[in-house]
JSON list of C-alpha atoms in Angstrom, two decimals:
[
{"chain": "A", "resi": 5, "resn": "MET", "atom": "CA", "xyz": [56.15, 12.69, -47.42]},
{"chain": "A", "resi": 6, "resn": "VAL", "atom": "CA", "xyz": [52.93, 14.19, -48.75]},
{"chain": "A", "resi": 7, "resn": "ILE", "atom": "CA", "xyz": [52.75, 17.98, -48.51]},
{"chain": "A", "resi": 8, "resn": "ALA", "atom": "CA", "xyz": [49.45, 19.83, -48.00]},
{"chain": "A", "resi": 9, "resn": "TYR", "atom": "CA", "xyz": [49.07, 23.53, -48.72]},
{"chain": "A", "resi": 10, "resn": "ILE", "atom": "CA", "xyz": [46.43, 25.22, -46.55]},
{"chain": "A", "resi": 11, "resn": "SER", "atom": "CA", "xyz": [44.63, 27.98, -48.47]},
{"chain": "A", "resi": 12, "resn": "GLY", "atom": "CA", "xyz": [42.16, 30.52, -47.14]},
{"chain": "A", "resi": 13, "resn": "ALA", "atom": "CA", "xyz": [41.35, 34.20, -47.07]},
{"chain": "A", "resi": 14, "resn": "LEU", "atom": "CA", "xyz": [43.42, 36.45, -44.83]},
{"chain": "A", "resi": 15, "resn": "THR", "atom": "CA", "xyz": [43.04, 40.02, -46.03]},
{"chain": "A", "resi": 16, "resn": "GLN", "atom": "CA", "xyz": [39.24, 40.39, -46.12]},
{"chain": "A", "resi": 17, "resn": "THR", "atom": "CA", "xyz": [37.68, 38.08, -43.55]},
{"chain": "A", "resi": 18, "resn": "ARG", "atom": "CA", "xyz": [34.83, 38.45, -41.12]},
{"chain": "A", "resi": 19, "resn": "ASP", "atom": "CA", "xyz": [37.05, 37.23, -38.27]},
{"chain": "A", "resi": 20, "resn": "ILE", "atom": "CA", "xyz": [40.79, 37.05, -38.94]},
{"chain": "A", "resi": 21, "resn": "HIS", "atom": "CA", "xyz": [41.56, 35.41, -35.60]},
{"chain": "A", "resi": 22, "resn": "ALA", "atom": "CA", "xyz": [39.07, 32.60, -36.22]},
{"chain": "A", "resi": 23, "resn": "CYS", "atom": "CA", "xyz": [40.50, 32.11, -39.72]},
{"chain": "A", "resi": 24, "resn": "LEU", "atom": "CA", "xyz": [44.09, 31.93, -38.47]},
{"chain": "A", "resi": 25, "resn": "GLN", "atom": "CA", "xyz": [43.06, 29.43, -35.81]},
{"chain": "A", "resi": 26, "resn": "LEU", "atom": "CA", "xyz": [41.17, 27.28, -38.34]},
{"chain": "A", "resi": 27, "resn": "TYR", "atom": "CA", "xyz": [44.12, 27.19, -40.75]},
{"chain": "A", "resi": 28, "resn": "GLU", "atom": "CA", "xyz": [46.51, 26.31, -37.91]},
{"chain": "A", "resi": 29, "resn": "GLU", "atom": "CA", "xyz": [44.20, 23.53, -36.69]},
{"chain": "A", "resi": 30, "resn": "LEU", "atom": "CA", "xyz": [43.92, 22.19, -40.25]},
{"chain": "A", "resi": 31, "resn": "GLY", "atom": "CA", "xyz": [47.71, 22.06, -40.35]},
{"chain": "A", "resi": 32, "resn": "LYS", "atom": "CA", "xyz": [47.79, 20.09, -37.10]},
{"chain": "A", "resi": 33, "resn": "LEU", "atom": "CA", "xyz": [45.12, 17.72, -38.42]},
{"chain": "A", "resi": 34, "resn": "CYS", "atom": "CA", "xyz": [47.23, 17.05, -41.52]},
{"chain": "A", "resi": 35, "resn": "GLU", "atom": "CA", "xyz": [50.26, 16.34, -39.36]},
{"chain": "A", "resi": 36, "resn": "GLU", "atom": "CA", "xyz": [48.25, 13.77, -37.37]},
{"chain": "A", "resi": 37, "resn": "TYR", "atom": "CA", "xyz": [48.05, 11.88, -40.69]},
{"chain": "A", "resi": 38, "resn": "LYS", "atom": "CA", "xyz": [51.80, 12.24, -41.34]},
{"chain": "A", "resi": 39, "resn": "ILE", "atom": "CA", "xyz": [51.12, 14.88, -43.98]},
{"chain": "A", "resi": 40, "resn": "GLU", "atom": "CA", "xyz": [53.44, 17.88, -43.87]},
{"chain": "A", "resi": 41, "resn": "ALA", "atom": "CA", "xyz": [51.30, 21.02, -43.65]},
{"chain": "A", "resi": 42, "resn": "PHE", "atom": "CA", "xyz": [52.30, 24.26, -45.32]},
{"chain": "A", "resi": 43, "resn": "VAL", "atom": "CA", "xyz": [50.30, 26.96, -43.52]},
{"chain": "A", "resi": 44, "resn": "PRO", "atom": "CA", "xyz": [51.50, 30.19, -45.22]},
{"chain": "A", "resi": 45, "resn": "HIS", "atom": "CA", "xyz": [51.10, 32.59, -42.30]},
{"chain": "A", "resi": 46, "resn": "ILE", "atom": "CA", "xyz": [53.13, 30.23, -40.11]},
{"chain": "A", "resi": 47, "resn": "LYS", "atom": "CA", "xyz": [55.76, 29.02, -42.59]},
{"chain": "A", "resi": 48, "resn": "LEU", "atom": "CA", "xyz": [56.40, 32.47, -44.05]},
{"chain": "A", "resi": 49, "resn": "GLY", "atom": "CA", "xyz": [56.09, 34.51, -40.87]},
{"chain": "A", "resi": 50, "resn": "SER", "atom": "CA", "xyz": [53.06, 36.71, -41.45]},
{"chain": "A", "resi": 51, "resn": "GLY", "atom": "CA", "xyz": [50.95, 35.45, -38.53]},
{"chain": "A", "resi": 52, "resn": "ASP", "atom": "CA", "xyz": [51.98, 38.31, -36.24]},
{"chain": "A", "resi": 53, "resn": "PHE", "atom": "CA", "xyz": [51.14, 40.82, -38.98]},
{"chain": "A", "resi": 54, "resn": "PHE", "atom": "CA", "xyz": [47.61, 39.45, -39.35]},
{"chain": "A", "resi": 55, "resn": "ARG", "atom": "CA", "xyz": [47.22, 39.45, -35.59]},
{"chain": "A", "resi": 56, "resn": "GLY", "atom": "CA", "xyz": [48.16, 43.18, -35.60]},
{"chain": "A", "resi": 57, "resn": "ARG", "atom": "CA", "xyz": [51.47, 42.70, -33.79]},
{"chain": "A", "resi": 58, "resn": "CYS", "atom": "CA", "xyz": [53.89, 43.97, -36.46]},
{"chain": "A", "resi": 59, "resn": "ASN", "atom": "CA", "xyz": [54.21, 45.54, -39.89]},
{"chain": "A", "resi": 60, "resn": "ALA", "atom": "CA", "xyz": [53.99, 43.48, -43.07]},
{"chain": "A", "resi": 61, "resn": "PRO", "atom": "CA", "xyz": [57.05, 41.21, -43.13]},
{"chain": "A", "resi": 62, "resn": "ARG", "atom": "CA", "xyz": [57.22, 40.75, -46.91]},
{"chain": "A", "resi": 63, "resn": "SER", "atom": "CA", "xyz": [56.50, 42.60, -50.12]},
{"chain": "A", "resi": 64, "resn": "PRO", "atom": "CA", "xyz": [53.54, 41.52, -52.29]},
{"chain": "A", "resi": 65, "resn": "SER", "atom": "CA", "xyz": [55.99, 40.21, -54.93]},
{"chain": "A", "resi": 66, "resn": "LYS", "atom": "CA", "xyz": [57.79, 38.08, -52.37]},
{"chain": "A", "resi": 67, "resn": "ILE", "atom": "CA", "xyz": [54.47, 36.75, -51.02]},
{"chain": "A", "resi": 68, "resn": "PHE", "atom": "CA", "xyz": [53.41, 35.77, -54.54]},
{"chain": "A", "resi": 69, "resn": "LEU", "atom": "CA", "xyz": [56.69, 34.04, -55.36]},
{"chain": "A", "resi": 70, "resn": "GLN", "atom": "CA", "xyz": [57.07, 32.18, -52.06]},
{"chain": "A", "resi": 71, "resn": "GLU", "atom": "CA", "xyz": [53.48, 30.99, -51.88]},
{"chain": "A", "resi": 72, "resn": "SER", "atom": "CA", "xyz": [53.41, 30.00, -55.56]},
{"chain": "A", "resi": 73, "resn": "ARG", "atom": "CA", "xyz": [56.54, 27.89, -55.07]},
{"chain": "A", "resi": 74, "resn": "ALA", "atom": "CA", "xyz": [54.99, 26.28, -52.00]},
{"chain": "A", "resi": 75, "resn": "ILE", "atom": "CA", "xyz": [51.88, 25.29, -53.99]},
{"chain": "A", "resi": 76, "resn": "GLN", "atom": "CA", "xyz": [54.04, 23.90, -56.79]},
{"chain": "A", "resi": 77, "resn": "LYS", "atom": "CA", "xyz": [55.90, 21.72, -54.26]},
{"chain": "A", "resi": 78, "resn": "SER", "atom": "CA", "xyz": [52.67, 20.47, -52.64]},
{"chain": "A", "resi": 79, "resn": "ASP", "atom": "CA", "xyz": [50.75, 17.29, -53.39]},
{"chain": "A", "resi": 80, "resn": "ILE", "atom": "CA", "xyz": [47.35, 18.33, -52.07]},
{"chain": "A", "resi": 81, "resn": "ILE", "atom": "CA", "xyz": [45.60, 21.55, -51.11]},
{"chain": "A", "resi": 82, "resn": "LEU", "atom": "CA", "xyz": [42.88, 22.22, -48.57]},
{"chain": "A", "resi": 83, "resn": "VAL", "atom": "CA", "xyz": [40.95, 25.36, -49.46]},
{"chain": "A", "resi": 84, "resn": "CYS", "atom": "CA", "xyz": [38.62, 27.30, -47.18]},
{"chain": "A", "resi": 85, "resn": "LEU", "atom": "CA", "xyz": [36.00, 29.13, -49.25]},
{"chain": "A", "resi": 86, "resn": "ASP", "atom": "CA", "xyz": [34.18, 30.79, -46.36]},
{"chain": "A", "resi": 87, "resn": "ASP", "atom": "CA", "xyz": [35.33, 34.31, -47.31]},
{"chain": "A", "resi": 88, "resn": "PRO", "atom": "CA", "xyz": [35.68, 35.61, -50.88]},
{"chain": "A", "resi": 89, "resn": "SER", "atom": "CA", "xyz": [39.34, 36.01, -51.85]},
{"chain": "A", "resi": 90, "resn": "THR", "atom": "CA", "xyz": [41.04, 36.72, -55.16]},
{"chain": "A", "resi": 91, "resn": "GLY", "atom": "CA", "xyz": [44.21, 35.18, -53.71]},
{"chain": "A", "resi": 92, "resn": "VAL", "atom": "CA", "xyz": [42.42, 31.92, -52.94]},
{"chain": "A", "resi": 93, "resn": "GLY", "atom": "CA", "xyz": [41.05, 31.87, -56.50]},
{"chain": "A", "resi": 94, "resn": "ALA", "atom": "CA", "xyz": [44.56, 32.30, -57.88]},
{"chain": "A", "resi": 95, "resn": "GLU", "atom": "CA", "xyz": [45.86, 29.56, -55.58]},
{"chain": "A", "resi": 96, "resn": "LEU", "atom": "CA", "xyz": [43.12, 27.22, -56.80]},
{"chain": "A", "resi": 97, "resn": "GLN", "atom": "CA", "xyz": [44.06, 27.79, -60.43]},
{"chain": "A", "resi": 98, "resn": "LEU", "atom": "CA", "xyz": [47.73, 27.23, -59.63]},
{"chain": "A", "resi": 99, "resn": "ALA", "atom": "CA", "xyz": [46.80, 24.00, -57.84]},
{"chain": "A", "resi": 100, "resn": "ILE", "atom": "CA", "xyz": [44.88, 22.83, -60.90]},
{"chain": "A", "resi": 101, "resn": "ASP", "atom": "CA", "xyz": [47.74, 23.81, -63.21]},
{"chain": "A", "resi": 102, "resn": "ASN", "atom": "CA", "xyz": [50.07, 21.71, -61.03]},
{"chain": "A", "resi": 103, "resn": "ASP", "atom": "CA", "xyz": [47.70, 18.71, -60.88]},
{"chain": "A", "resi": 104, "resn": "LEU", "atom": "CA", "xyz": [47.12, 18.81, -57.10]},
{"chain": "A", "resi": 105, "resn": "ASP", "atom": "CA", "xyz": [44.24, 17.02, -55.42]},
{"chain": "A", "resi": 106, "resn": "ILE", "atom": "CA", "xyz": [41.91, 19.67, -54.01]},
{"chain": "A", "resi": 107, "resn": "MET", "atom": "CA", "xyz": [39.60, 19.56, -51.01]},
{"chain": "A", "resi": 108, "resn": "ALA", "atom": "CA", "xyz": [37.58, 22.78, -50.97]},
{"chain": "A", "resi": 109, "resn": "PHE", "atom": "CA", "xyz": [35.14, 23.45, -48.17]},
{"chain": "A", "resi": 110, "resn": "HIS", "atom": "CA", "xyz": [32.71, 26.10, -47.01]},
{"chain": "A", "resi": 111, "resn": "HIS", "atom": "CA", "xyz": [30.17, 26.54, -44.25]},
{"chain": "A", "resi": 112, "resn": "ARG", "atom": "CA", "xyz": [26.79, 25.30, -45.45]},
{"chain": "A", "resi": 113, "resn": "ASP", "atom": "CA", "xyz": [25.22, 28.77, -44.96]},
{"chain": "A", "resi": 114, "resn": "ILE", "atom": "CA", "xyz": [27.77, 30.46, -47.23]},
{"chain": "A", "resi": 115, "resn": "LYS", "atom": "CA", "xyz": [27.19, 30.63, -50.96]},
{"chain": "A", "resi": 116, "resn": "ILE", "atom": "CA", "xyz": [30.41, 30.36, -52.91]},
{"chain": "A", "resi": 117, "resn": "SER", "atom": "CA", "xyz": [31.06, 31.97, -56.26]},
{"chain": "A", "resi": 118, "resn": "ASN", "atom": "CA", "xyz": [29.56, 30.15, -59.25]},
{"chain": "A", "resi": 119, "resn": "TYR", "atom": "CA", "xyz": [32.85, 30.60, -61.08]},
{"chain": "A", "resi": 120, "resn": "ILE", "atom": "CA", "xyz": [34.84, 28.89, -58.33]},
{"chain": "A", "resi": 121, "resn": "ARG", "atom": "CA", "xyz": [32.21, 26.16, -57.94]},
{"chain": "A", "resi": 122, "resn": "GLY", "atom": "CA", "xyz": [32.27, 25.59, -61.71]},
{"chain": "A", "resi": 123, "resn": "MET", "atom": "CA", "xyz": [36.07, 25.49, -61.75]},
{"chain": "A", "resi": 124, "resn": "LEU", "atom": "CA", "xyz": [36.09, 22.85, -59.03]},
{"chain": "A", "resi": 125, "resn": "GLU", "atom": "CA", "xyz": [33.27, 20.84, -60.62]},
{"chain": "A", "resi": 126, "resn": "GLN", "atom": "CA", "xyz": [35.17, 20.71, -63.93]},
{"chain": "A", "resi": 127, "resn": "TYR", "atom": "CA", "xyz": [38.40, 19.52, -62.31]},
{"chain": "A", "resi": 128, "resn": "SER", "atom": "CA", "xyz": [38.29, 15.78, -61.69]},
{"chain": "A", "resi": 129, "resn": "LYS", "atom": "CA", "xyz": [40.72, 15.86, -58.75]},
{"chain": "A", "resi": 130, "resn": "SER", "atom": "CA", "xyz": [38.65, 18.18, -56.57]},
{"chain": "A", "resi": 131, "resn": "LYS", "atom": "CA", "xyz": [35.95, 17.77, -53.97]},
{"chain": "A", "resi": 132, "resn": "ILE", "atom": "CA", "xyz": [33.67, 20.41, -52.49]},
{"chain": "A", "resi": 133, "resn": "LEU", "atom": "CA", "xyz": [32.45, 19.93, -48.95]},
{"chain": "A", "resi": 134, "resn": "ALA", "atom": "CA", "xyz": [29.75, 21.95, -47.17]},
{"chain": "A", "resi": 135, "resn": "TYR", "atom": "CA", "xyz": [30.11, 21.68, -43.42]},
{"chain": "A", "resi": 136, "resn": "GLU", "atom": "CA", "xyz": [27.92, 22.57, -40.43]},
{"chain": "A", "resi": 137, "resn": "ASN", "atom": "CA", "xyz": [30.59, 23.17, -37.79]},
{"chain": "A", "resi": 138, "resn": "LYS", "atom": "CA", "xyz": [34.33, 22.72, -37.32]},
{"chain": "A", "resi": 139, "resn": "ASP", "atom": "CA", "xyz": [34.02, 19.32, -35.67]},
{"chain": "A", "resi": 140, "resn": "ALA", "atom": "CA", "xyz": [31.92, 18.04, -38.57]},
{"chain": "A", "resi": 141, "resn": "LEU", "atom": "CA", "xyz": [34.41, 19.53, -41.05]},
{"chain": "A", "resi": 142, "resn": "PHE", "atom": "CA", "xyz": [37.35, 17.77, -39.42]},
{"chain": "A", "resi": 143, "resn": "GLU", "atom": "CA", "xyz": [35.48, 14.45, -39.28]},
{"chain": "A", "resi": 144, "resn": "SER", "atom": "CA", "xyz": [34.64, 14.79, -42.98]},
{"chain": "A", "resi": 145, "resn": "LEU", "atom": "CA", "xyz": [38.27, 15.51, -43.85]},
{"chain": "A", "resi": 146, "resn": "LYS", "atom": "CA", "xyz": [39.67, 12.44, -42.09]},
{"chain": "A", "resi": 147, "resn": "PRO", "atom": "CA", "xyz": [38.92, 9.86, -44.84]},
{"chain": "A", "resi": 148, "resn": "TRP", "atom": "CA", "xyz": [40.39, 12.17, -47.50]},
{"chain": "A", "resi": 149, "resn": "LEU", "atom": "CA", "xyz": [43.52, 12.73, -45.42]},
{"chain": "A", "resi": 150, "resn": "THR", "atom": "CA", "xyz": [43.80, 9.00, -44.70]},
{"chain": "A", "resi": 151, "resn": "HIS", "atom": "CA", "xyz": [43.66, 8.29, -48.43]},
{"chain": "A", "resi": 152, "resn": "HIS", "atom": "CA", "xyz": [46.38, 10.85, -49.18]},
{"chain": "A", "resi": 153, "resn": "SER", "atom": "CA", "xyz": [48.60, 9.82, -46.29]},
{"chain": "A", "resi": 154, "resn": "GLN", "atom": "CA", "xyz": [48.88, 6.35, -47.83]},
{"chain": "A", "resi": 155, "resn": "LYS", "atom": "CA", "xyz": [50.29, 7.57, -51.15]}
]
């Protein structure tokens, strides 16, 4: 089964609840295509922390190791670039180092870092998608997910 890692900012976002919901919905969309979704805050138990319901469940070292292993075991990665994140940048580089197919996306009104854009443009197995709204994003992802579900 194909495994998709869902990457996106969590620590510094404009709206953490909207981000968590988007990542969870992306995971469900992947599963509709028979792609196993690895949504870090769900799989590793930090969702309640980000929703303000408990203390941090893991140390930074454990987060790094567990999420790095999850990326290394994945086949594809979906990356939300709507909020700047050093963690997302590190996950992108790890995805490239492990030869994953990358679908990066951002809202059309958000300018992403030139460094990240350049990184993605130089990597032949990546696509960058600018979307207008969540429905349009999900529609745009469907052909890419269909392609990967048939591998």
